[in-house]
């Protein structure tokens, strides 16, 4: 039985989601504030965390950041805030998916199934190391180094860099990157890819030198050896 932690302060909605998830065969625990949710998220192992943004005591963005600092547990944001920047903020804090309210319970269940399908069935080999120029990715430990410097990447930035390094010399369109990195059909605009490429460039590029990620005008992006 997969374990899901639901952090949602709207008690009626939380109860409804809890009953639907249990009916689908999931084990569910519910908390109604950000601080309690963070403590439970870190104390136990979960297969998925459903996280509202507008929470008392500690907002969902901060909860997500603190979880992601120590764990790679899949996180889905549930929130009434649905502007592009709200979605970018949620995803940039480390969330794997973003579902605006109000939503149909069928869509929530479908998104959950999609997240679980994307989870690797077995861990990567500890010896799996990718290199490009002076960048080194240790896939098992999610460690990225540029020379001797350890880079502090968000989960989304890490996944994006991994996609580029696994597809060296292949021009990747924005649509392909959305599919590979975000991994689900959603209404997230393709310009979110541009935002994250910019974030990633700021962390891996050397000022004054050509970017490691090249723009192919009108198509997408590529890393070339």
PDB file of C-alpha atoms in Angstrom:
ATOM      1  CA  UNK A   1       0.000   0.000   0.000  1.00  0.00           C
ATOM      2  CA  UNK A   2       1.430   3.365  -1.023  1.00  0.00           C
ATOM      3  CA  UNK A   3       1.498   5.996   1.727  1.00  0.00           C
ATOM      4  CA  UNK A   4       0.291   9.525   1.007  1.00  0.00           C
ATOM      5  CA  UNK A   5       0.633  12.529   3.302  1.00  0.00           C
ATOM      6  CA  UNK A   6      -2.044  15.187   2.758  1.00  0.00           C
ATOM      7  CA  UNK A   7      -1.247  18.672   4.128  1.00  0.00           C
ATOM      8  CA  UNK A   8      -4.421  20.727   3.651  1.00  0.00           C
ATOM      9  CA  UNK A   9      -6.075  23.238   6.003  1.00  0.00           C
ATOM     10  CA  UNK A  10      -9.542  23.130   4.401  1.00  0.00           C
ATOM     11  CA  UNK A  11     -10.901  20.360   6.587  1.00  0.00           C
ATOM     12  CA  UNK A  12     -13.928  19.460   4.448  1.00  0.00           C
ATOM     13  CA  UNK A  13     -11.786  19.206   1.324  1.00  0.00           C
ATOM     14  CA  UNK A  14      -9.113  17.274   3.206  1.00  0.00           C
ATOM     15  CA  UNK A  15     -11.698  14.777   4.460  1.00  0.00           C
ATOM     16  CA  UNK A  16     -13.139  14.347   0.955  1.00  0.00           C
ATOM     17  CA  UNK A  17      -9.698  13.732  -0.576  1.00  0.00           C
ATOM     18  CA  UNK A  18      -8.771  11.374   2.257  1.00  0.00           C
ATOM     19  CA  UNK A  19     -11.883   9.223   1.731  1.00  0.00           C
ATOM     20  CA  UNK A  20     -11.366   9.090  -2.053  1.00  0.00           C
ATOM     21  CA  UNK A  21      -7.709   8.098  -1.692  1.00  0.00           C
ATOM     22  CA  UNK A  22      -8.519   5.405   0.844  1.00  0.00           C
ATOM     23  CA  UNK A  23     -11.232   4.092  -1.480  1.00  0.00           C
ATOM     24  CA  UNK A  24      -8.521   3.784  -4.170  1.00  0.00           C
ATOM     25  CA  UNK A  25      -6.392   1.703  -1.804  1.00  0.00           C
ATOM     26  CA  UNK A  26      -3.892   4.294  -0.578  1.00  0.00           C
ATOM     27  CA  UNK A  27      -2.795   4.736   3.007  1.00  0.00           C
ATOM     28  CA  UNK A  28      -3.465   8.352   3.974  1.00  0.00           C
ATOM     29  CA  UNK A  29      -2.421  10.620   6.842  1.00  0.00           C
ATOM     30  CA  UNK A  30      -3.797  14.160   7.114  1.00  0.00           C
ATOM     31  CA  UNK A  31      -2.490  17.297   8.849  1.00  0.00           C
ATOM     32  CA  UNK A  32      -3.940  20.801   8.677  1.00  0.00           C
ATOM     33  CA  UNK A  33      -1.006  23.189   9.113  1.00  0.00           C
ATOM     34  CA  UNK A  34       2.392  23.637   7.527  1.00  0.00           C
ATOM     35  CA  UNK A  35       4.570  23.114  10.577  1.00  0.00           C
ATOM     36  CA  UNK A  36       2.926  19.822  11.578  1.00  0.00           C
ATOM     37  CA  UNK A  37       2.999  18.717   7.959  1.00  0.00           C
ATOM     38  CA  UNK A  38       6.722  19.428   7.673  1.00  0.00           C
ATOM     39  CA  UNK A  39       7.479  17.499  10.864  1.00  0.00           C
ATOM     40  CA  UNK A  40       5.506  14.461   9.717  1.00  0.00           C
ATOM     41  CA  UNK A  41       6.982  14.645   6.205  1.00  0.00           C
ATOM     42  CA  UNK A  42      10.499  14.486   7.634  1.00  0.00           C
ATOM     43  CA  UNK A  43       9.806  11.949  10.391  1.00  0.00           C
ATOM     44  CA  UNK A  44       8.341   9.237   8.169  1.00  0.00           C
ATOM     45  CA  UNK A  45       8.798   7.873   4.654  1.00  0.00           C
ATOM     46  CA  UNK A  46       6.050   8.701   2.145  1.00  0.00           C
ATOM     47  CA  UNK A  47       5.364   7.688  -1.436  1.00  0.00           C
ATOM     48  CA  UNK A  48       3.706  11.053  -2.156  1.00  0.00           C
ATOM     49  CA  UNK A  49       2.960  14.339  -0.395  1.00  0.00           C
ATOM     50  CA  UNK A  50      -0.100  16.386  -1.394  1.00  0.00           C
ATOM     51  CA  UNK A  51       0.626  19.937  -0.273  1.00  0.00           C
ATOM     52  CA  UNK A  52      -1.547  23.044  -0.180  1.00  0.00           C
ATOM     53  CA  UNK A  53       0.266  26.390  -0.548  1.00  0.00           C
ATOM     54  CA  UNK A  54      -1.913  28.616   1.663  1.00  0.00           C
ATOM     55  CA  UNK A  55      -1.318  26.977   5.035  1.00  0.00           C
ATOM     56  CA  UNK A  56      -1.290  28.350   8.582  1.00  0.00           C
ATOM     57  CA  UNK A  57       1.994  28.516  10.544  1.00  0.00           C
ATOM     58  CA  UNK A  58       4.203  27.694   7.541  1.00  0.00           C
ATOM     59  CA  UNK A  59       3.231  28.166   3.892  1.00  0.00           C
ATOM     60  CA  UNK A  60       3.439  25.341   1.401  1.00  0.00           C
ATOM     61  CA  UNK A  61       6.294  26.856  -0.619  1.00  0.00           C
ATOM     62  CA  UNK A  62       8.516  26.903   2.469  1.00  0.00           C
ATOM     63  CA  UNK A  63       7.378  23.425   3.502  1.00  0.00           C
ATOM     64  CA  UNK A  64       8.274  22.130   0.053  1.00  0.00           C
ATOM     65  CA  UNK A  65      11.710  23.779   0.112  1.00  0.00           C
ATOM     66  CA  UNK A  66      12.535  22.305   3.514  1.00  0.00           C
ATOM     67  CA  UNK A  67      11.390  18.822   2.523  1.00  0.00           C
ATOM     68  CA  UNK A  68      13.320  18.967  -0.733  1.00  0.00           C
ATOM     69  CA  UNK A  69      16.488  19.985   1.096  1.00  0.00           C
ATOM     70  CA  UNK A  70      16.682  16.510   2.647  1.00  0.00           C
ATOM     71  CA  UNK A  71      14.288  14.227   0.731  1.00  0.00           C
ATOM     72  CA  UNK A  72      13.256  13.504  -2.848  1.00  0.00           C
ATOM     73  CA  UNK A  73       9.708  12.403  -1.944  1.00  0.00           C
ATOM     74  CA  UNK A  74       7.317  13.270  -4.814  1.00  0.00           C
ATOM     75  CA  UNK A  75       5.299  16.404  -3.982  1.00  0.00           C
ATOM     76  CA  UNK A  76       2.115  17.628  -5.652  1.00  0.00           C
ATOM     77  CA  UNK A  77       0.941  21.176  -4.935  1.00  0.00           C
ATOM     78  CA  UNK A  78      -2.794  21.780  -4.455  1.00  0.00           C
ATOM     79  CA  UNK A  79      -3.714  25.455  -4.485  1.00  0.00           C
ATOM     80  CA  UNK A  80      -6.257  28.049  -5.540  1.00  0.00           C
ATOM     81  CA  UNK A  81      -3.414  30.276  -6.756  1.00  0.00           C
ATOM     82  CA  UNK A  82      -3.001  29.654 -10.478  1.00  0.00           C
ATOM     83  CA  UNK A  83      -0.950  32.439 -12.066  1.00  0.00           C
ATOM     84  CA  UNK A  84       2.137  31.509 -14.097  1.00  0.00           C
ATOM     85  CA  UNK A  85       4.456  32.885 -11.401  1.00  0.00           C
ATOM     86  CA  UNK A  86       2.613  30.957  -8.682  1.00  0.00           C
ATOM     87  CA  UNK A  87       3.122  27.761 -10.657  1.00  0.00           C
ATOM     88  CA  UNK A  88       6.765  28.613 -11.287  1.00  0.00           C
ATOM     89  CA  UNK A  89       7.289  29.330  -7.574  1.00  0.00           C
ATOM     90  CA  UNK A  90       5.704  26.034  -6.599  1.00  0.00           C
ATOM     91  CA  UNK A  91       7.668  24.022  -9.114  1.00  0.00           C
ATOM     92  CA  UNK A  92      10.896  25.882  -8.406  1.00  0.00           C
ATOM     93  CA  UNK A  93      10.579  25.076  -4.705  1.00  0.00           C
ATOM     94  CA  UNK A  94      10.819  21.414  -5.699  1.00  0.00           C
ATOM     95  CA  UNK A  95       7.260  20.294  -6.420  1.00  0.00           C
ATOM     96  CA  UNK A  96       6.778  17.571  -9.039  1.00  0.00           C
ATOM     97  CA  UNK A  97       3.263  18.563 -10.074  1.00  0.00           C
ATOM     98  CA  UNK A  98       0.827  21.426  -9.586  1.00  0.00           C
ATOM     99  CA  UNK A  99      -2.968  21.088  -9.547  1.00  0.00           C
ATOM    100  CA  UNK A 100      -5.051  24.286  -9.196  1.00  0.00           C
ATOM    101  CA  UNK A 101      -8.309  24.316  -7.258  1.00  0.00           C
ATOM    102  CA  UNK A 102     -11.075  23.612  -7.889  1.00  0.00           C
ATOM    103  CA  UNK A 103     -10.256  20.264  -9.470  1.00  0.00           C
ATOM    104  CA  UNK A 104     -12.126  17.095 -10.284  1.00  0.00           C
ATOM    105  CA  UNK A 105     -11.157  14.200  -8.028  1.00  0.00           C
ATOM    106  CA  UNK A 106     -10.687  12.088 -11.163  1.00  0.00           C
ATOM    107  CA  UNK A 107      -7.940  14.423 -12.355  1.00  0.00           C
ATOM    108  CA  UNK A 108      -6.210  14.304  -8.974  1.00  0.00           C
ATOM    109  CA  UNK A 109      -6.249  10.501  -9.020  1.00  0.00           C
ATOM    110  CA  UNK A 110      -4.956  10.461 -12.606  1.00  0.00           C
ATOM    111  CA  UNK A 111      -2.117  12.830 -11.698  1.00  0.00           C
ATOM    112  CA  UNK A 112      -1.196  10.622  -8.737  1.00  0.00           C
ATOM    113  CA  UNK A 113      -1.111   7.529 -10.939  1.00  0.00           C
ATOM    114  CA  UNK A 114       1.062   9.406 -13.459  1.00  0.00           C
ATOM    115  CA  UNK A 115       3.511  10.419 -10.726  1.00  0.00           C
ATOM    116  CA  UNK A 116       3.811   6.851  -9.498  1.00  0.00           C
ATOM    117  CA  UNK A 117       4.386   5.595 -13.052  1.00  0.00           C
ATOM    118  CA  UNK A 118       7.293   8.029 -13.406  1.00  0.00           C
ATOM    119  CA  UNK A 119       8.989   6.840 -10.247  1.00  0.00           C
ATOM    120  CA  UNK A 120      11.956   4.554 -11.020  1.00  0.00           C
ATOM    121  CA  UNK A 121      11.330   0.882 -10.304  1.00  0.00           C
ATOM    122  CA  UNK A 122      14.869   0.455  -9.049  1.00  0.00           C
ATOM    123  CA  UNK A 123      17.579   2.868  -7.951  1.00  0.00           C
ATOM    124  CA  UNK A 124      20.285   3.962 -10.325  1.00  0.00           C
ATOM    125  CA  UNK A 125      23.664   2.356 -10.078  1.00  0.00           C
ATOM    126  CA  UNK A 126      25.910   4.056  -7.516  1.00  0.00           C
ATOM    127  CA  UNK A 127      28.621   4.163 -10.172  1.00  0.00           C
ATOM    128  CA  UNK A 128      26.406   6.037 -12.631  1.00  0.00           C
ATOM    129  CA  UNK A 129      28.317   9.259 -13.278  1.00  0.00           C
ATOM    130  CA  UNK A 130      27.759  11.662 -16.172  1.00  0.00           C
ATOM    131  CA  UNK A 131      30.357  14.231 -17.168  1.00  0.00           C
ATOM    132  CA  UNK A 132      30.353  17.232 -19.505  1.00  0.00           C
ATOM    133  CA  UNK A 133      33.362  19.523 -19.600  1.00  0.00           C
ATOM    134  CA  UNK A 134      33.920  20.372 -15.914  1.00  0.00           C
ATOM    135  CA  UNK A 135      30.437  19.298 -14.777  1.00  0.00           C
ATOM    136  CA  UNK A 136      29.994  15.940 -13.060  1.00  0.00           C
ATOM    137  CA  UNK A 137      26.658  14.372 -12.079  1.00  0.00           C
ATOM    138  CA  UNK A 138      26.529  11.512  -9.610  1.00  0.00           C
ATOM    139  CA  UNK A 139      23.101  10.122 -10.459  1.00  0.00           C
ATOM    140  CA  UNK A 140      22.569   7.953  -7.388  1.00  0.00           C
ATOM    141  CA  UNK A 141      23.446  10.663  -4.874  1.00  0.00           C
ATOM    142  CA  UNK A 142      21.932  13.527  -6.928  1.00  0.00           C
ATOM    143  CA  UNK A 143      25.228  15.350  -6.498  1.00  0.00           C
ATOM    144  CA  UNK A 144      26.290  17.860  -9.141  1.00  0.00           C
ATOM    145  CA  UNK A 145      29.750  19.425  -9.151  1.00  0.00           C
ATOM    146  CA  UNK A 146      31.428  22.010 -11.345  1.00  0.00           C
ATOM    147  CA  UNK A 147      35.093  21.396 -10.850  1.00  0.00           C
ATOM    148  CA  UNK A 148      35.376  21.060  -7.068  1.00  0.00           C
ATOM    149  CA  UNK A 149      32.309  23.193  -6.345  1.00  0.00           C
ATOM    150  CA  UNK A 150      29.073  21.419  -5.370  1.00  0.00           C
ATOM    151  CA  UNK A 151      26.134  23.063  -7.148  1.00  0.00           C
ATOM    152  CA  UNK A 152      22.925  23.651  -5.219  1.00  0.00           C
ATOM    153  CA  UNK A 153      20.249  22.707  -7.766  1.00  0.00           C
ATOM    154  CA  UNK A 154      16.527  22.387  -7.192  1.00  0.00           C
ATOM    155  CA  UNK A 155      14.941  19.084  -8.175  1.00  0.00           C
ATOM    156  CA  UNK A 156      13.591  20.613 -11.388  1.00  0.00           C
ATOM    157  CA  UNK A 157      16.967  22.101 -12.316  1.00  0.00           C
ATOM    158  CA  UNK A 158      18.621  18.752 -11.597  1.00  0.00           C
ATOM    159  CA  UNK A 159      16.116  16.864 -13.773  1.00  0.00           C
ATOM    160  CA  UNK A 160      16.577  19.372 -16.577  1.00  0.00           C
ATOM    161  CA  UNK A 161      20.365  19.110 -16.487  1.00  0.00           C
ATOM    162  CA  UNK A 162      20.147  15.310 -16.344  1.00  0.00           C
ATOM    163  CA  UNK A 163      17.916  15.317 -19.444  1.00  0.00           C
ATOM    164  CA  UNK A 164      20.409  17.443 -21.361  1.00  0.00           C
ATOM    165  CA  UNK A 165      23.370  15.304 -20.310  1.00  0.00           C
ATOM    166  CA  UNK A 166      21.578  12.065 -21.161  1.00  0.00           C
ATOM    167  CA  UNK A 167      20.728  13.471 -24.613  1.00  0.00           C
ATOM    168  CA  UNK A 168      24.057  15.033 -25.547  1.00  0.00           C
ATOM    169  CA  UNK A 169      24.088  16.573 -29.069  1.00  0.00           C
ATOM    170  CA  UNK A 170      20.317  16.060 -29.414  1.00  0.00           C
ATOM    171  CA  UNK A 171      18.276  19.228 -29.964  1.00  0.00           C
ATOM    172  CA  UNK A 172      15.380  19.082 -27.503  1.00  0.00           C
ATOM    173  CA  UNK A 173      12.243  21.106 -28.190  1.00  0.00           C
ATOM    174  CA  UNK A 174      10.438  22.851 -25.358  1.00  0.00           C
ATOM    175  CA  UNK A 175       7.586  20.362 -25.713  1.00  0.00           C
ATOM    176  CA  UNK A 176       9.977  17.405 -25.400  1.00  0.00           C
ATOM    177  CA  UNK A 177      11.600  18.972 -22.326  1.00  0.00           C
ATOM    178  CA  UNK A 178       8.200  19.538 -20.728  1.00  0.00           C
ATOM    179  CA  UNK A 179       7.345  15.885 -21.310  1.00  0.00           C
ATOM    180  CA  UNK A 180      10.682  14.529 -20.090  1.00  0.00           C
ATOM    181  CA  UNK A 181      11.201  16.813 -17.094  1.00  0.00           C
ATOM    182  CA  UNK A 182       7.686  17.662 -15.983  1.00  0.00           C
ATOM    183  CA  UNK A 183       6.440  14.298 -17.199  1.00  0.00           C
ATOM    184  CA  UNK A 184       2.717  14.885 -17.353  1.00  0.00           C
ATOM    185  CA  UNK A 185       0.150  16.517 -19.590  1.00  0.00           C
ATOM    186  CA  UNK A 186      -0.732  19.864 -18.081  1.00  0.00           C
ATOM    187  CA  UNK A 187      -1.491  23.463 -18.899  1.00  0.00           C
ATOM    188  CA  UNK A 188       2.000  24.603 -17.899  1.00  0.00           C
ATOM    189  CA  UNK A 189       3.159  26.885 -20.696  1.00  0.00           C
ATOM    190  CA  UNK A 190       6.304  26.003 -22.633  1.00  0.00           C
ATOM    191  CA  UNK A 191       7.860  29.310 -21.503  1.00  0.00           C
ATOM    192  CA  UNK A 192       8.337  27.662 -18.106  1.00  0.00           C
ATOM    193  CA  UNK A 193      11.114  25.679 -19.836  1.00  0.00           C
ATOM    194  CA  UNK A 194      12.816  28.959 -20.784  1.00  0.00           C
ATOM    195  CA  UNK A 195      12.586  30.123 -17.168  1.00  0.00           C
ATOM    196  CA  UNK A 196      14.252  26.963 -15.862  1.00  0.00           C
ATOM    197  CA  UNK A 197      16.935  26.946 -18.542  1.00  0.00           C
ATOM    198  CA  UNK A 198      17.785  30.483 -17.416  1.00  0.00           C
ATOM    199  CA  UNK A 199      17.912  29.363 -13.772  1.00  0.00           C
ATOM    200  CA  UNK A 200      20.165  26.447 -14.701  1.00  0.00           C
ATOM    201  CA  UNK A 201      22.483  28.578 -16.851  1.00  0.00           C
ATOM    202  CA  UNK A 202      22.927  30.987 -13.954  1.00  0.00           C
ATOM    203  CA  UNK A 203      24.240  28.115 -11.841  1.00  0.00           C
ATOM    204  CA  UNK A 204      26.399  26.140 -14.294  1.00  0.00           C
ATOM    205  CA  UNK A 205      27.755  28.696 -16.772  1.00  0.00           C
ATOM    206  CA  UNK A 206      31.043  30.573 -16.415  1.00  0.00           C
ATOM    207  CA  UNK A 207      30.563  34.352 -16.747  1.00  0.00           C
ATOM    208  CA  UNK A 208      31.962  35.682 -20.004  1.00  0.00           C
ATOM    209  CA  UNK A 209      32.064  32.254 -21.672  1.00  0.00           C
ATOM    210  CA  UNK A 210      29.637  30.489 -24.013  1.00  0.00           C
ATOM    211  CA  UNK A 211      26.683  28.880 -22.259  1.00  0.00           C
ATOM    212  CA  UNK A 212      26.832  25.115 -21.778  1.00  0.00           C
ATOM    213  CA  UNK A 213      23.206  24.994 -22.938  1.00  0.00           C
ATOM    214  CA  UNK A 214      22.903  26.377 -26.451  1.00  0.00           C
ATOM    215  CA  UNK A 215      19.711  27.873 -27.843  1.00  0.00           C
ATOM    216  CA  UNK A 216      18.583  26.577 -31.235  1.00  0.00           C
ATOM    217  CA  UNK A 217      16.418  29.436 -32.429  1.00  0.00           C
ATOM    218  CA  UNK A 218      12.849  28.456 -33.167  1.00  0.00           C
ATOM    219  CA  UNK A 219      13.364  24.867 -31.964  1.00  0.00           C
ATOM    220  CA  UNK A 220      14.715  24.453 -28.436  1.00  0.00           C
ATOM    221  CA  UNK A 221      17.984  23.730 -26.628  1.00  0.00           C
ATOM    222  CA  UNK A 222      20.993  21.427 -26.857  1.00  0.00           C
ATOM    223  CA  UNK A 223      24.224  20.545 -25.072  1.00  0.00           C
ATOM    224  CA  UNK A 224      26.956  19.838 -27.610  1.00  0.00           C
ATOM    225  CA  UNK A 225      30.198  18.003 -27.003  1.00  0.00           C
TER     226      UNK A 225
END
